Amino acid sequence: MSTPAFLLRRLGSLVLVLFVTSFVVFGMLYLAPGSPLSFVLGPRGGTPEQIAKVTEQYHLDDPFFVRYFAWIGDLLQGNLGDSVVYRQPVADLIQGRIGTTVALIALATIIIAIVGVGLGLFASLKGGWADHAVTTVATLGLATPAFVIGVALISVFAVGLGWFPTNGSGSGGLDTLYHLILPAIALAVASTAYQARITRASVLEEEGREHVQTAVARGLRPRIIIRRHVLRNALIPITTVLGLTIATLIAGAVVVESVFALDGLGSLLVRAILQRDFAVVQAVILVLVVAFVVINAIVDFLYTLIDPRIKLGSKQ
Amino acid sequence: MSKRSLTLVGAAAVVALTLTACAGNGGGGGGEKTNGEATAFSVDRDSLASTTEPGTKPVADVTWNLPYEPLSLDPMLTFNYAENTVDANLCEGLTRITPDLGTENALAESVENPNDTTVVFNLRTDAKFWDGSPVTADDVVFSLARQVGPESATYWSDYFKNVASVEKTGDAQVTVKMTQPDALFEQGMSSAAGSIVSKAFAEKAGEQFGTPKGGLMCSGPFKLDSWEPGKAINIVKNDAYWDKNLIPKVDKLSFSFIADESTAINALRSGDVDGQFFYLPPAGLSQLKDSDATITFGKSYIFWSLRAIQPTGTFSNPKVREALLEAIDQQAIADVVFQGTSIPSPVLTGPAYFGTGEAAEKFQKAYDSYTVKPDIAKAKELLAEAGDISKPIVLGVQGSSAVHEQTANLIQAAGQAIGLKIETKVIPVEQFGNLYFDPKAREGLDGFFTTYYGNVTDPLDVYTTFTPDSTNNFIKYDGAAKELEDARKTLDPSKRADYTIAAQEKITQDLPWMPMGDLPVILVQNKKISGAVPSSAYLGYPWAATIGGVE
């Protein structure tokens, strides 16, 4: 498939996925009990007149389809709507927070790619004690939830040693990087462990393949065998897992952002769900879905680079 | 989010231990401390603070944490901890609350009452908004009048319900006419309800007024510098503030929004955050004891209570509630649930509401006539007169709140001791707010727990909730309606106290809300700074204007 055709098909499926997701999410929010009223009216509740006025102002009593299509209509005009609770345009809310989440996930991805793949290679190629050590550490890492790691990191490195800040995303640039190191580690640990195990397993599997054995029998230098025959083939599962991992990081970021009090999309989403702030929930979910689809497309592209025999968009 | 469940498990374990410790001692009798080691703190009502040691040095930056991000800074839409914590430093009214919970003039030079239904505010002429424009009578009329009428979006409608008109009656004079005498209106003006905002600015900002985009224009000792959504609210010193005693020593104060309690505690321990007001005793507060932070317990309006919310069922019977309260050990709630940071109270409004003078003496006398010691025998007697108690009582418990769950456990135990069946139903935290205005959300529940506070030093401010048309009076309790109406119409404090005490007598008998203890304000300050106001006044008084560096 040619690149434009591939992109077009991906775009088409993206639109379809966005439509279905938005419908499902909107429907679930609509069915779930609760309303943003309590947040609009204040903690003392409101007079009947106030309740009626706000309900009308925000169309909270309109039927489901009326509300949904009103929202879709706004969206098609490039308007993400207004947050009922914050009295602000949703676009503003997202714009202010997306940078933090992207930076956090990017940093975590780098950690996973370098440390995870590195440990996996180290374990599989070195074998023996190294393999045991990495496998044990990876099991521990996989079994420990991100928030536990987050709390432990804060206790040791922020409160105990005072090397890092306990919370917040800093004032931009290097300061943000510095603020995001601990959260990124907390976010990356489980995925790094998983990445290490997958890397180890696929390298071992490739090592046992016939063509590798043949190469060994032919007396090729181990360095060349590993680079040309083992790593190249192992890269496909490694890349796939890395791609999927980034997608799951988006979900994991919700927890980490809360532990480190980061102003990211995750914490915004959680709060918006709690407050039944429809427009905000919808918009954040759409952003996450787009990110997910784009990452998958990138992974597909990478396949063709790693192995030219794989055709773009093929089901292989 | 998930982390909270961790602290919850920990807290539950502590409770279990404490409860077994109790049982092991053969305790359960009387108001004595359950176990010295089990309670992390010990708070005595007489030792509650209203000021902290003044800091003397100028400070460049202070970081203060809020338990969540405010939804708006428009004073008309601030009726909660985080919002008021910020606004108290930015916006001021005609009068203001003082650290020891009195009132003093602010933007008003004097307040006169030519008759029972007229309040005249004479404005000081040297006050300026942050943009340099003077605070005029027009601004005052605008700020108050926009809150009058049933459709106004204000959170403070209760204080304005008897206002007939707000008019400019001189260059520096505003007159408010009431439809009937109202003792709470003038007092309420010392809260954020009476904050004066710039008319020109607010009209220009429209719906966006008080949001990160729309900004704010007030005349307080700090100016709003920036609001970075999700991240921080930054306020800076207002050098031109008219009250020279309250010009801040802090140049810049940044508010962070760390919602997670243990992250907040860690930030305080590490010094990333210099201070915070805690509105419920957090599980981790004791971790601060050996850190660079000082904890101050302050005079407070806040109390913990159990509300009856249904017109039918076992719990709708006042006799049942009376019996249950008689069986509840408030000291155990204080020790176990609040780690020693709550104070048993027989009535909803404790001494913080009493004020001074003759009225205060009357309230104190009435207060002293009650007791909080549990009396199981008497509780059983009362219950025997209650009639049918076969249907279980279902209490709504806020999900992931250790304080709710633990209190419910203790109350269940108390109920069991006298033969009352009490069940709990966990309401997810995200749906708990609906209980306040949606009768459907309350279906299947007989009661739920809540913290509540008044805004002024007058028990009537709290008891007015029990007038039949109050939005918070879900059961339309009207047992003290006449007394409350009379009290609100009575401007003389001492005579009003008589009516209020009569209402209190009935409310404390019928218990539409059951008192579960008074909660002091908990102020945490880093040792580098001092001077923040630790009393409930922090929700209305510029508490940060008195912060300074410590030598």
Short mmCIF file of C-alpha atoms in Angstrom, two decimals, chain A residues 32-51 53 57-58 82 85-89 92-93 96-97 100 147-148 151 154-155 158-159 164-167 169-172 176 254-255 258-264 270-271 273-276, chain B residues 1-3 5-6 68-72 77 79-80 149-159 207-209 211-213 227 229-231 256-260 262-263 266-270 272-273 429-431 433-434 436-438 452-455 461-462 465 471-472:
data_model
loop_
_atom_site.label_atom_id
_atom_site.label_comp_id
_atom_site.label_asym_id
_atom_site.label_seq_id
_atom_site.Cartn_x
_atom_site.Cartn_y
_atom_site.Cartn_z
CA ALA A 32 -24.20 7.45 35.16
CA PRO A 33 -25.84 9.09 38.15
CA GLY A 34 -24.82 12.59 39.14
CA SER A 35 -24.68 15.95 37.46
CA PRO A 36 -22.40 18.96 37.43
CA LEU A 37 -25.11 20.90 39.26
CA SER A 38 -23.57 20.46 42.69
CA PHE A 39 -20.35 22.02 41.42
CA VAL A 40 -22.11 24.88 39.71
CA LEU A 41 -24.45 25.70 42.57
CA GLY A 42 -21.89 25.49 45.33
CA PRO A 43 -21.61 23.32 48.41
CA ARG A 44 -24.74 24.67 50.06
CA GLY A 45 -26.95 23.64 47.19
CA GLY A 46 -29.17 26.17 45.51
CA THR A 47 -32.62 27.65 45.62
CA PRO A 48 -35.16 26.02 43.28
CA GLU A 49 -34.91 29.10 41.04
CA GLN A 50 -31.13 28.78 40.82
CA ILE A 51 -31.36 25.06 40.01
CA LYS A 53 -31.81 28.54 35.79
CA GLN A 57 -28.50 27.46 30.85
CA TYR A 58 -26.45 24.31 30.36
CA ASP A 82 -17.17 25.08 27.51
CA VAL A 85 -17.75 23.57 36.14
CA TYR A 86 -14.81 25.84 35.32
CA ARG A 87 -16.72 28.31 33.13
CA GLN A 88 -13.89 28.17 30.61
CA PRO A 89 -13.47 26.94 27.05
CA ASP A 92 -8.03 26.35 27.01
CA LEU A 93 -8.15 23.72 29.73
CA GLY A 96 -2.64 24.30 29.37
CA ARG A 97 -2.17 20.69 30.36
CA THR A 100 2.92 18.20 30.83
CA PHE A 147 1.54 4.78 42.88
CA VAL A 148 3.53 2.67 45.34
CA VAL A 151 5.30 7.29 46.97
CA ILE A 154 9.06 10.78 46.85
CA SER A 155 9.94 9.48 50.32
CA ALA A 158 12.47 14.05 47.44
CA VAL A 159 11.85 14.06 51.19
CA PHE A 164 14.13 16.19 43.61
CA PRO A 165 10.94 18.20 44.13
CA THR A 166 7.98 16.37 45.64
CA ASN A 167 5.37 17.68 43.26
CA SER A 169 5.71 20.25 36.82
CA GLY A 170 8.15 23.12 37.19
CA SER A 171 8.37 26.36 35.24
CA GLY A 172 9.23 25.00 31.81
CA THR A 176 10.17 20.81 33.94
CA VAL A 254 -3.62 9.43 35.46
CA VAL A 255 -2.35 7.79 38.65
CA SER A 258 -2.27 12.51 40.93
CA VAL A 259 0.56 11.25 43.15
CA PHE A 260 2.95 13.98 41.97
CA ALA A 261 0.26 16.67 41.66
CA LEU A 262 1.06 17.30 38.00
CA ASP A 263 -1.16 19.50 35.89
CA GLY A 264 -1.67 16.95 33.13
CA VAL A 270 -10.30 12.26 36.49
CA ARG A 271 -11.64 15.48 37.95
CA ILE A 273 -15.39 12.60 35.31
CA LEU A 274 -15.98 13.15 39.02
CA GLN A 275 -17.65 16.48 38.29
CA ARG A 276 -19.70 15.16 35.34
CA MET B 1 -6.71 7.98 43.56
CA SER B 2 -5.70 4.45 44.24
CA LYS B 3 -3.26 5.74 46.73
CA SER B 5 -7.19 3.35 49.35
CA LEU B 6 -3.73 2.57 50.66
CA TYR B 68 -8.02 21.28 45.38
CA GLU B 69 -8.10 23.88 42.64
CA PRO B 70 -10.74 26.57 43.11
CA LEU B 71 -13.52 26.57 40.55
CA SER B 72 -13.81 30.34 40.58
CA LEU B 77 -19.12 31.97 43.90
CA PHE B 79 -18.22 29.14 49.54
CA ASN B 80 -15.65 26.51 50.22
CA GLY B 149 -33.06 38.05 43.94
CA PRO B 150 -33.86 34.35 43.79
CA GLU B 151 -32.28 33.89 40.36
CA SER B 152 -28.91 35.37 41.19
CA ALA B 153 -26.16 32.79 40.80
CA THR B 154 -24.67 33.74 44.16
CA TYR B 155 -23.76 31.02 46.64
CA TRP B 156 -24.68 33.44 49.42
CA SER B 157 -28.37 33.91 48.65
CA ASP B 158 -29.32 33.19 52.25
CA TYR B 159 -27.83 36.47 53.47
CA GLU B 207 -19.30 35.23 32.67
CA GLN B 208 -15.52 34.88 32.73
CA PHE B 209 -15.14 37.05 35.83
CA THR B 211 -11.88 32.48 36.07
CA PRO B 212 -8.25 32.08 34.92
CA LYS B 213 -9.13 33.91 31.73
CA TRP B 227 -3.83 31.82 37.53
CA PRO B 229 -5.02 26.44 35.35
CA GLY B 230 -4.16 23.12 36.94
CA LYS B 231 -0.88 24.44 38.25
CA SER B 256 -0.42 24.85 44.58
CA PHE B 257 -3.24 22.33 44.25
CA ILE B 258 -1.99 19.07 45.71
CA ALA B 259 -5.12 17.05 46.28
CA ASP B 260 -3.40 13.87 47.34
CA SER B 262 0.22 12.11 51.42
CA THR B 263 1.83 14.04 48.58
CA ASN B 266 5.54 15.04 51.80
CA ALA B 267 5.67 18.43 50.12
CA LEU B 268 5.35 20.07 53.53
CA ARG B 269 8.02 17.81 55.00
CA SER B 270 10.48 18.53 52.22
CA ASP B 272 8.48 22.36 48.71
CA VAL B 273 5.32 23.77 50.25
CA VAL B 429 -17.03 10.45 46.42
CA GLU B 430 -18.04 11.67 42.96
CA GLN B 431 -21.71 11.14 43.74
CA GLY B 433 -22.23 15.96 46.30
CA ASN B 434 -25.54 15.02 44.70
CA TYR B 436 -27.16 17.84 48.84
CA PHE B 437 -29.63 18.80 46.16
CA ASP B 438 -31.02 15.68 44.51
CA TYR B 452 -20.33 22.15 58.09
CA TYR B 453 -19.44 25.63 59.22
CA GLY B 454 -21.10 28.97 59.71
CA ASN B 455 -19.49 32.19 58.57
CA ASP B 461 -26.02 31.47 61.39
CA VAL B 462 -25.89 27.67 61.63
CA THR B 465 -30.42 25.93 58.28
CA THR B 471 -32.13 24.30 50.98
CA ASN B 472 -30.15 22.22 53.44
#
